[in-house]
Amino acid sequence: SLTPRLLMSIQRSPSDSEVEALDDATSQSLRHRLSQHWRTFRSLGQLPLVMLIYFPRAALSFFTIVVAQFLRNCARMLNTTSSYEKKTNLRILIITDYTPPQTHGIAIRFSHYITHMRQAGHEVQVYSTNLHRQRLTSFDHPNMPAIINPFNTSNCMAYNPGLRLAWALGAKQWDIVHLVYPSIIGPAIVPVCNWRRIPVYCSHHVDMEYYIEQYAASISWLGNLSYWLFCKLPAARHASVNAAPTLCFLDSHVPHKAPGCMRMRIPSGVADARFKVDSAEQLVAERRDLERLCGAAAGDAICLMVQRLAPEKDAHHLLEALLQQRDGAAALAAAKPAITLSA
């Protein structure tokens, strides 16, 4: 009967070939996972090595700050002028990994910030990883210890403030300190400013949690933990102001606010004056130039996209949607006569 046969097929032990096939599948899956973890580890570049020396270098920076504060107090006891009195201009300290010759939005934005604040008469000291040598001034210090950013190899990322910045934080007085995120040196900057009662403005420009899922998905838990520890926690606990392009992103990104911490929205960096239309002739001329540049015919739809091609930009979703729209429009145009006849 059918029932005994079914019981026999359920109770029989797997054959040697089935066991070997299962072992092969298991070992292949394990090799695939190990290979994926190894590729992710190699893509991190020098970052794992930096994690080994991060805390010793941070301890040296904190020691330098303490020594600078001690000498500052000694100067006060000896009636030596060491304090900073308020003046008509501001003494501003900007700490950023993102300056020209980098060509992305954050670097260009801060280049304009620095230029305009200096033109307004403020003293703006900039500590960064690199700067245009032709534009270097005595207020620029492109000497923070840095490595190549493994996620964008055209940029450098600081892994430590360095002795010069540590001395500047401990020995000098600042009206405001601006720390540009993402940065992993927040634990050595923000708590010190909070301790010295110096207002610190933290601007958050990138959704790093999304980047981590795109570039290091296999170890995303470690990336998210490190990002929370080195970036989000100092800003949430000790910043005077946290700012982001949108308040919605800021609330989801840094939900815990320190007592008295302000939240602000970063104004748009788009130069809207360049996109204004002066006359109808301008539109005709620009359209003609664009058609000649793209090799398009008159009346063709032209979609212009200006951005860096990278996985986290999700440009492929837009291209796939445009392709579907084109195919759908072609199918609708082919079916339109039949629809008209049937109606």
Coordinates of C-alpha atoms in Angstrom, one line a residue:
S1 CA 0.0 0.0 0.0
L2 CA 1.0 3.7 -0.3
T3 CA 1.3 4.3 3.5
P4 CA 4.2 1.8 4.2
R5 CA 6.1 3.0 1.2
L6 CA 5.8 6.6 2.3
L7 CA 7.0 5.6 5.8
M8 CA 9.9 3.7 4.4
S9 CA 10.9 6.7 2.2
I10 CA 10.8 9.0 5.2
Q11 CA 12.7 6.7 7.6
R12 CA 15.5 5.7 5.1
S13 CA 18.9 7.2 5.8
P14 CA 20.4 9.5 3.1
S15 CA 22.8 7.9 0.7
D16 CA 26.5 8.6 0.5
S17 CA 26.0 10.7 -2.6
E18 CA 23.4 12.9 -0.9
V19 CA 25.6 13.3 2.1
E20 CA 28.5 14.4 -0.1
A21 CA 26.3 16.8 -2.0
L22 CA 25.1 18.3 1.3
D23 CA 28.7 18.6 2.5
D24 CA 29.8 20.3 -0.7
A25 CA 26.9 22.8 -0.6
T26 CA 27.8 23.6 3.1
S27 CA 31.5 24.0 2.4
Q28 CA 30.7 26.1 -0.7
S29 CA 28.4 28.4 1.3
L30 CA 31.1 28.7 4.0
R31 CA 33.8 29.5 1.4
H32 CA 31.5 32.1 -0.1
R33 CA 30.9 33.8 3.3
L34 CA 34.6 33.8 4.1
S35 CA 35.5 35.2 0.7
Q36 CA 32.9 37.9 1.1
H37 CA 34.3 38.8 4.6
W38 CA 37.8 38.9 3.2
R39 CA 36.8 41.2 0.3
T40 CA 35.1 43.5 2.7
F41 CA 38.1 43.5 5.0
R42 CA 40.5 44.3 2.1
S43 CA 38.1 47.1 0.9
L44 CA 38.6 48.9 4.3
G45 CA 42.2 49.7 3.3
Q46 CA 44.2 51.1 6.3
L47 CA 41.2 51.5 8.5
P48 CA 41.7 48.3 10.6
L49 CA 45.3 49.4 11.3
V50 CA 44.1 52.8 12.3
M51 CA 41.8 51.2 14.9
L52 CA 44.9 49.7 16.6
I53 CA 46.7 53.1 17.0
Y54 CA 43.5 55.2 17.5
F55 CA 43.4 55.1 21.2
P56 CA 47.1 55.6 21.9
R57 CA 47.1 58.6 19.6
A58 CA 43.9 59.9 21.2
A59 CA 45.5 59.5 24.7
L60 CA 48.5 61.6 23.5
S61 CA 46.2 64.3 22.2
F62 CA 44.3 64.4 25.5
F63 CA 47.7 64.7 27.3
T64 CA 48.7 67.6 25.1
I65 CA 45.4 69.3 25.8
V66 CA 45.8 68.9 29.6
V67 CA 49.4 70.2 29.4
A68 CA 48.2 73.2 27.4
Q69 CA 45.5 73.9 30.0
F70 CA 48.0 73.6 32.8
L71 CA 50.4 76.1 31.3
R72 CA 47.5 78.4 30.5
N73 CA 46.5 78.4 34.2
C74 CA 50.2 79.0 35.2
A75 CA 50.3 82.0 33.0
R76 CA 47.2 83.4 34.6
M77 CA 48.7 83.0 38.1
L78 CA 51.8 84.8 37.0
N79 CA 49.7 87.7 35.6
T80 CA 50.8 86.9 32.1
T81 CA 48.3 87.8 29.4
S82 CA 46.9 84.5 28.2
S83 CA 43.2 85.1 28.1
Y84 CA 41.3 86.0 24.9
E85 CA 39.0 89.0 25.1
K86 CA 36.0 89.5 22.9
K87 CA 36.5 91.6 19.8
T88 CA 34.4 92.9 17.0
N89 CA 35.4 89.9 14.9
L90 CA 35.2 86.2 15.8
R91 CA 37.9 83.7 16.2
I92 CA 36.5 80.5 14.5
L93 CA 38.1 77.1 14.4
I94 CA 37.0 74.8 11.5
I95 CA 37.9 71.1 11.7
T96 CA 37.1 69.2 8.5
D97 CA 38.3 66.3 6.3
Y98 CA 36.7 68.0 3.3
T99 CA 38.4 70.8 1.5
P100 CA 39.6 71.5 -2.0
P101 CA 41.3 69.9 -4.1
Q102 CA 38.4 67.6 -3.3
T103 CA 35.6 68.4 -5.7
H104 CA 32.4 67.2 -3.9
G105 CA 29.7 69.4 -2.4
I106 CA 31.0 69.5 1.1
A107 CA 34.5 70.7 0.0
I108 CA 33.1 73.3 -2.3
R109 CA 30.7 74.6 0.3
F110 CA 33.3 75.0 3.0
S111 CA 35.7 76.6 0.6
H112 CA 33.1 79.3 0.2
Y113 CA 32.3 79.5 3.9
I114 CA 35.9 80.1 4.7
T115 CA 36.4 82.7 2.0
H116 CA 33.4 84.7 2.9
M117 CA 34.0 84.6 6.7
R118 CA 37.6 85.8 6.2
Q119 CA 36.4 88.6 3.9
A120 CA 34.0 89.6 6.6
G121 CA 37.0 90.2 8.9
H122 CA 36.8 87.1 11.1
E123 CA 39.8 85.0 12.1
V124 CA 39.2 81.6 10.6
Q125 CA 41.7 78.8 11.5
V126 CA 41.2 75.7 9.4
Y127 CA 42.6 72.2 10.4
S128 CA 42.2 69.7 7.6
T129 CA 43.8 66.7 5.9
N130 CA 44.8 68.6 2.7
L131 CA 44.4 71.9 1.0
H132 CA 45.2 73.7 -2.3
R133 CA 48.8 74.7 -1.8
Q134 CA 48.2 77.8 -4.0
R135 CA 45.5 79.0 -1.5
L136 CA 47.4 78.1 1.7
T137 CA 47.6 80.9 4.3
S138 CA 49.0 81.1 7.8
F139 CA 45.6 80.3 9.1
D140 CA 45.4 76.9 7.3
H141 CA 46.8 73.8 8.8
P142 CA 46.5 70.8 6.4
N143 CA 48.4 68.5 8.7
M144 CA 46.0 66.3 10.6
P145 CA 47.1 62.6 10.7
A146 CA 45.1 61.0 7.9
I147 CA 44.7 57.9 5.7
I148 CA 43.1 57.4 2.3
N149 CA 39.4 57.1 2.7
P150 CA 38.6 53.5 1.6
F151 CA 35.1 54.4 0.5
N152 CA 36.2 57.3 -1.7
T153 CA 39.9 57.0 -2.6
S154 CA 40.1 60.6 -3.8
N155 CA 39.6 61.8 -0.2
C156 CA 41.6 61.6 3.0
M157 CA 40.1 61.0 6.4
A158 CA 41.7 62.1 9.7
Y159 CA 42.0 59.4 12.3
N160 CA 43.5 61.7 15.0
P161 CA 43.6 65.5 15.8
G162 CA 47.4 65.6 15.9
L163 CA 49.5 67.5 18.3
R164 CA 49.1 70.9 16.7
L165 CA 45.3 70.8 16.8
A166 CA 45.4 69.4 20.3
W167 CA 47.6 72.3 21.4
A168 CA 45.3 74.8 19.7
L169 CA 42.3 73.3 21.5
G170 CA 44.0 73.4 24.9
A171 CA 46.0 76.6 24.8
K172 CA 43.8 79.0 22.8
Q173 CA 40.4 80.4 23.2
W174 CA 37.8 80.2 20.4
D175 CA 34.4 81.9 19.9
I176 CA 33.1 78.8 18.1
V177 CA 34.4 75.4 16.9
H178 CA 32.9 73.9 13.8
L179 CA 33.4 70.1 13.4
V180 CA 32.3 68.7 10.0
Y181 CA 30.8 65.3 10.0
P182 CA 31.4 62.5 9.1
S183 CA 34.6 62.4 11.1
I184 CA 36.0 59.8 13.5
I185 CA 37.9 62.3 15.6
G186 CA 34.7 63.6 17.4
P187 CA 35.6 62.0 20.7
A188 CA 38.8 64.0 20.9
I189 CA 37.2 67.3 19.9
V190 CA 33.6 67.7 21.1
P191 CA 34.0 66.7 24.8
V192 CA 37.0 69.0 25.1
C193 CA 35.1 72.0 23.8
N194 CA 32.2 71.1 26.1
W195 CA 34.7 70.9 29.0
R196 CA 36.2 74.3 28.2
R197 CA 32.7 75.9 27.6
I198 CA 33.5 76.6 23.9
P199 CA 30.4 76.4 21.7
V200 CA 30.8 73.6 19.2
Y201 CA 28.7 73.4 16.1
C202 CA 28.5 69.9 14.5
S203 CA 27.2 69.7 10.9
H204 CA 26.1 66.3 9.7
H205 CA 26.2 66.1 5.9
V206 CA 26.1 62.4 5.0
D207 CA 23.9 59.4 5.9
M208 CA 26.7 57.1 6.8
E209 CA 24.5 54.3 8.0
Y210 CA 23.2 54.0 4.4
Y211 CA 26.8 54.0 3.1
I212 CA 27.8 51.3 5.5
E213 CA 25.0 49.0 4.2
Q214 CA 26.2 49.7 0.6
Y215 CA 30.0 49.2 1.1
A216 CA 30.3 46.9 4.1
A217 CA 27.1 45.0 4.3
S218 CA 28.7 41.8 5.7
I219 CA 30.1 43.7 8.7
S220 CA 27.4 46.4 8.9
W221 CA 26.9 45.7 12.6
L222 CA 30.5 46.6 13.3
G223 CA 30.3 49.7 11.1
N224 CA 27.2 50.9 12.7
L225 CA 28.6 50.3 16.2
S226 CA 31.8 52.2 15.4
Y227 CA 29.8 55.1 13.8
W228 CA 27.6 55.4 16.8
L229 CA 30.6 55.4 19.2
F230 CA 33.0 57.7 17.3
C231 CA 30.5 60.1 15.6
K232 CA 26.9 60.1 16.9
L233 CA 27.5 59.7 20.6
P234 CA 29.9 62.7 21.1
A235 CA 27.7 65.0 19.0
A236 CA 24.5 63.9 20.7
R237 CA 26.0 64.2 24.2
H238 CA 28.2 67.3 24.1
A239 CA 27.5 69.4 21.0
S240 CA 26.1 72.9 21.4
V241 CA 24.4 72.8 18.0
N242 CA 23.7 69.8 15.7
A243 CA 22.7 70.7 12.2
A244 CA 21.8 68.7 9.0
P245 CA 20.3 69.4 5.6
T246 CA 16.8 68.5 6.9
L247 CA 15.4 68.3 10.5
C248 CA 13.8 65.0 9.7
F249 CA 17.2 63.5 8.9
L250 CA 18.7 65.1 12.0
D251 CA 16.0 63.7 14.3
S252 CA 16.5 60.2 13.0
H253 CA 20.3 60.5 12.9
V254 CA 21.0 62.2 16.3
P255 CA 17.8 61.6 18.3
H256 CA 19.3 62.1 21.7
K257 CA 19.9 65.8 22.4
A258 CA 22.2 67.1 25.1
P259 CA 20.7 69.6 27.6
G260 CA 20.6 73.0 25.9
C261 CA 21.7 71.6 22.5
M262 CA 20.1 73.4 19.6
R263 CA 19.0 71.8 16.3
M264 CA 19.3 73.6 13.1
R265 CA 18.8 73.1 9.3
I266 CA 21.8 73.7 7.0
P267 CA 20.7 76.1 4.3
S268 CA 20.8 74.8 0.7
G269 CA 24.1 75.3 -1.1
V270 CA 22.5 75.6 -4.5
A271 CA 23.4 78.9 -6.2
D272 CA 19.8 79.5 -7.4
A273 CA 20.8 82.8 -9.0
R274 CA 22.5 80.9 -11.8
F275 CA 19.3 79.1 -12.7
K276 CA 17.1 82.1 -13.3
V277 CA 15.8 82.9 -16.8
D278 CA 16.3 86.4 -18.1
S279 CA 14.4 86.1 -21.3
A280 CA 12.6 83.6 -23.7
E281 CA 15.5 83.9 -26.1
Q282 CA 17.8 82.5 -23.4
L283 CA 15.8 79.3 -23.2
V284 CA 15.8 78.9 -26.9
A285 CA 19.6 79.4 -27.2
E286 CA 20.4 77.1 -24.2
R287 CA 18.1 74.4 -25.6
R288 CA 19.8 74.6 -29.0
D289 CA 23.2 74.4 -27.4
L290 CA 22.2 71.4 -25.3
E291 CA 20.7 69.5 -28.3
R292 CA 24.0 70.1 -30.2
L293 CA 26.0 68.9 -27.2
C294 CA 23.9 65.7 -26.8
G295 CA 23.4 65.0 -30.5
A296 CA 19.6 65.1 -29.9
A297 CA 17.0 66.2 -32.4
A298 CA 14.7 69.1 -31.9
G299 CA 11.8 68.1 -29.5
D300 CA 13.7 65.1 -28.0
A301 CA 13.4 64.8 -24.2
I302 CA 16.7 65.4 -22.6
C303 CA 17.4 64.3 -19.0
L304 CA 20.4 65.9 -17.4
M305 CA 22.0 64.3 -14.3
V306 CA 25.1 65.7 -12.6
Q307 CA 26.5 63.6 -9.8
R308 CA 29.2 61.2 -8.8
L309 CA 28.5 57.6 -10.0
A310 CA 28.6 55.4 -6.9
P311 CA 26.6 52.5 -5.5
E312 CA 24.9 54.6 -2.8
K313 CA 23.6 57.2 -5.3
D314 CA 21.2 54.6 -6.7
A315 CA 21.3 56.1 -10.2
H316 CA 20.5 52.7 -11.7
H317 CA 16.9 52.9 -10.2
L318 CA 16.4 56.1 -12.1
L319 CA 17.8 54.7 -15.4
E320 CA 15.6 51.5 -15.0
A321 CA 12.5 53.7 -14.4
L322 CA 13.3 55.8 -17.5
L323 CA 13.8 52.6 -19.5
Q324 CA 10.4 51.2 -18.3
Q325 CA 8.8 54.5 -19.1
R326 CA 10.2 54.4 -22.6
D327 CA 9.2 50.8 -23.2
G328 CA 5.8 51.5 -21.7
A329 CA 5.3 54.5 -24.0
A330 CA 6.4 52.5 -27.0
A331 CA 4.0 49.7 -26.2
L332 CA 1.2 52.2 -25.6
A333 CA 1.9 53.9 -28.9
A334 CA 1.8 50.5 -30.7
A335 CA -1.4 49.5 -29.0
K336 CA -3.2 52.8 -29.5
P337 CA -4.6 52.0 -33.0
A338 CA -6.0 48.8 -31.8
I339 CA -7.5 50.5 -28.8
T340 CA -9.1 53.1 -31.1
L341 CA -10.5 50.5 -33.4
S342 CA -12.0 48.4 -30.6
A343 CA -13.6 51.5 -29.1

